[in-house]
Amino acid sequence: MIKRFKSDIVIRYENDYGYALVVITNQKNEIIENLMLGFSNDFNSKYKNKLLDIQDLNRLINISEFIDIK
């Protein structure tokens, strides 16, 4: 977590899949952390194969391929 004036930046690293979630909020709390964990689990489950395929590539990732995640 990075502290900022009147806001927190919460980062959740997913080293196994090669990405990180970044959330800017007015206050880090358990609700934010649980939502980030749930999102990560759903995202990893849905896009596991694609994430593993692109993990070792040195290129920009077209995020439109993940557009249907909510």
Coordinates of C-alpha atoms in Angstrom, one line a residue:
M1 CA 0.0 0.0 0.0
I2 CA 1.2 3.5 -0.9
K3 CA -0.1 6.3 1.3
R4 CA -1.1 9.6 -0.4
F5 CA -2.6 12.7 0.9
K6 CA -6.3 11.8 1.6
S7 CA -6.1 8.6 -0.5
D8 CA -4.5 5.2 -0.4
I9 CA -3.2 3.2 -3.4
V10 CA -3.7 -0.5 -2.8
I11 CA -1.8 -2.9 -4.9
R12 CA -2.4 -6.7 -5.2
Y13 CA 0.3 -8.6 -7.1
E14 CA -0.5 -11.8 -8.9
N15 CA 3.0 -13.1 -9.5
D16 CA 1.8 -16.5 -10.8
Y17 CA -0.1 -14.8 -13.6
G18 CA 2.1 -11.7 -14.2
Y19 CA -0.1 -8.8 -13.4
A20 CA -1.1 -6.5 -10.5
L21 CA -4.4 -4.8 -9.5
V22 CA -4.2 -1.2 -8.5
V23 CA -7.0 0.5 -6.6
I24 CA -7.0 4.2 -5.5
T25 CA -9.4 4.7 -2.6
N26 CA -9.9 7.2 0.2
Q27 CA -9.1 4.5 2.8
K28 CA -7.7 1.0 2.6
N29 CA -10.0 -1.5 4.5
E30 CA -11.0 -5.1 4.6
I31 CA -13.8 -4.6 2.1
I32 CA -11.5 -3.3 -0.6
E33 CA -9.0 -6.1 0.1
N34 CA -11.8 -8.7 -0.1
L35 CA -13.2 -7.2 -3.4
M36 CA -9.7 -7.2 -4.9
L37 CA -9.2 -10.9 -3.8
G38 CA -12.5 -11.9 -5.3
F39 CA -11.9 -10.1 -8.5
S40 CA -8.4 -11.7 -8.8
N41 CA -9.8 -15.1 -8.2
D42 CA -12.5 -14.7 -10.8
F43 CA -10.2 -13.1 -13.3
N44 CA -7.5 -15.8 -12.8
S45 CA -10.1 -18.6 -13.2
K46 CA -11.6 -17.1 -16.4
Y47 CA -8.4 -16.1 -18.1
K48 CA -5.9 -18.6 -16.7
N49 CA -4.7 -19.9 -20.1
K50 CA -4.5 -16.5 -21.7
L51 CA -2.6 -15.0 -18.8
L52 CA -0.1 -17.9 -18.8
D53 CA 0.3 -17.6 -22.6
I54 CA 1.2 -13.9 -22.5
Q55 CA 3.2 -13.9 -19.2
D56 CA 6.6 -14.5 -20.8
L57 CA 6.1 -12.2 -23.8
N58 CA 7.8 -8.8 -23.9
R59 CA 4.9 -6.9 -25.5
L60 CA 2.0 -4.7 -24.7
I61 CA -1.2 -6.5 -23.8
N62 CA -4.4 -5.6 -25.6
I63 CA -6.8 -5.3 -22.7
S64 CA -9.8 -5.4 -24.9
E65 CA -9.4 -9.2 -24.9
F66 CA -10.5 -9.0 -21.3
I67 CA -13.4 -6.6 -21.9
D68 CA -16.2 -8.9 -20.6
I69 CA -14.8 -9.0 -17.0
K70 CA -16.9 -7.0 -14.5

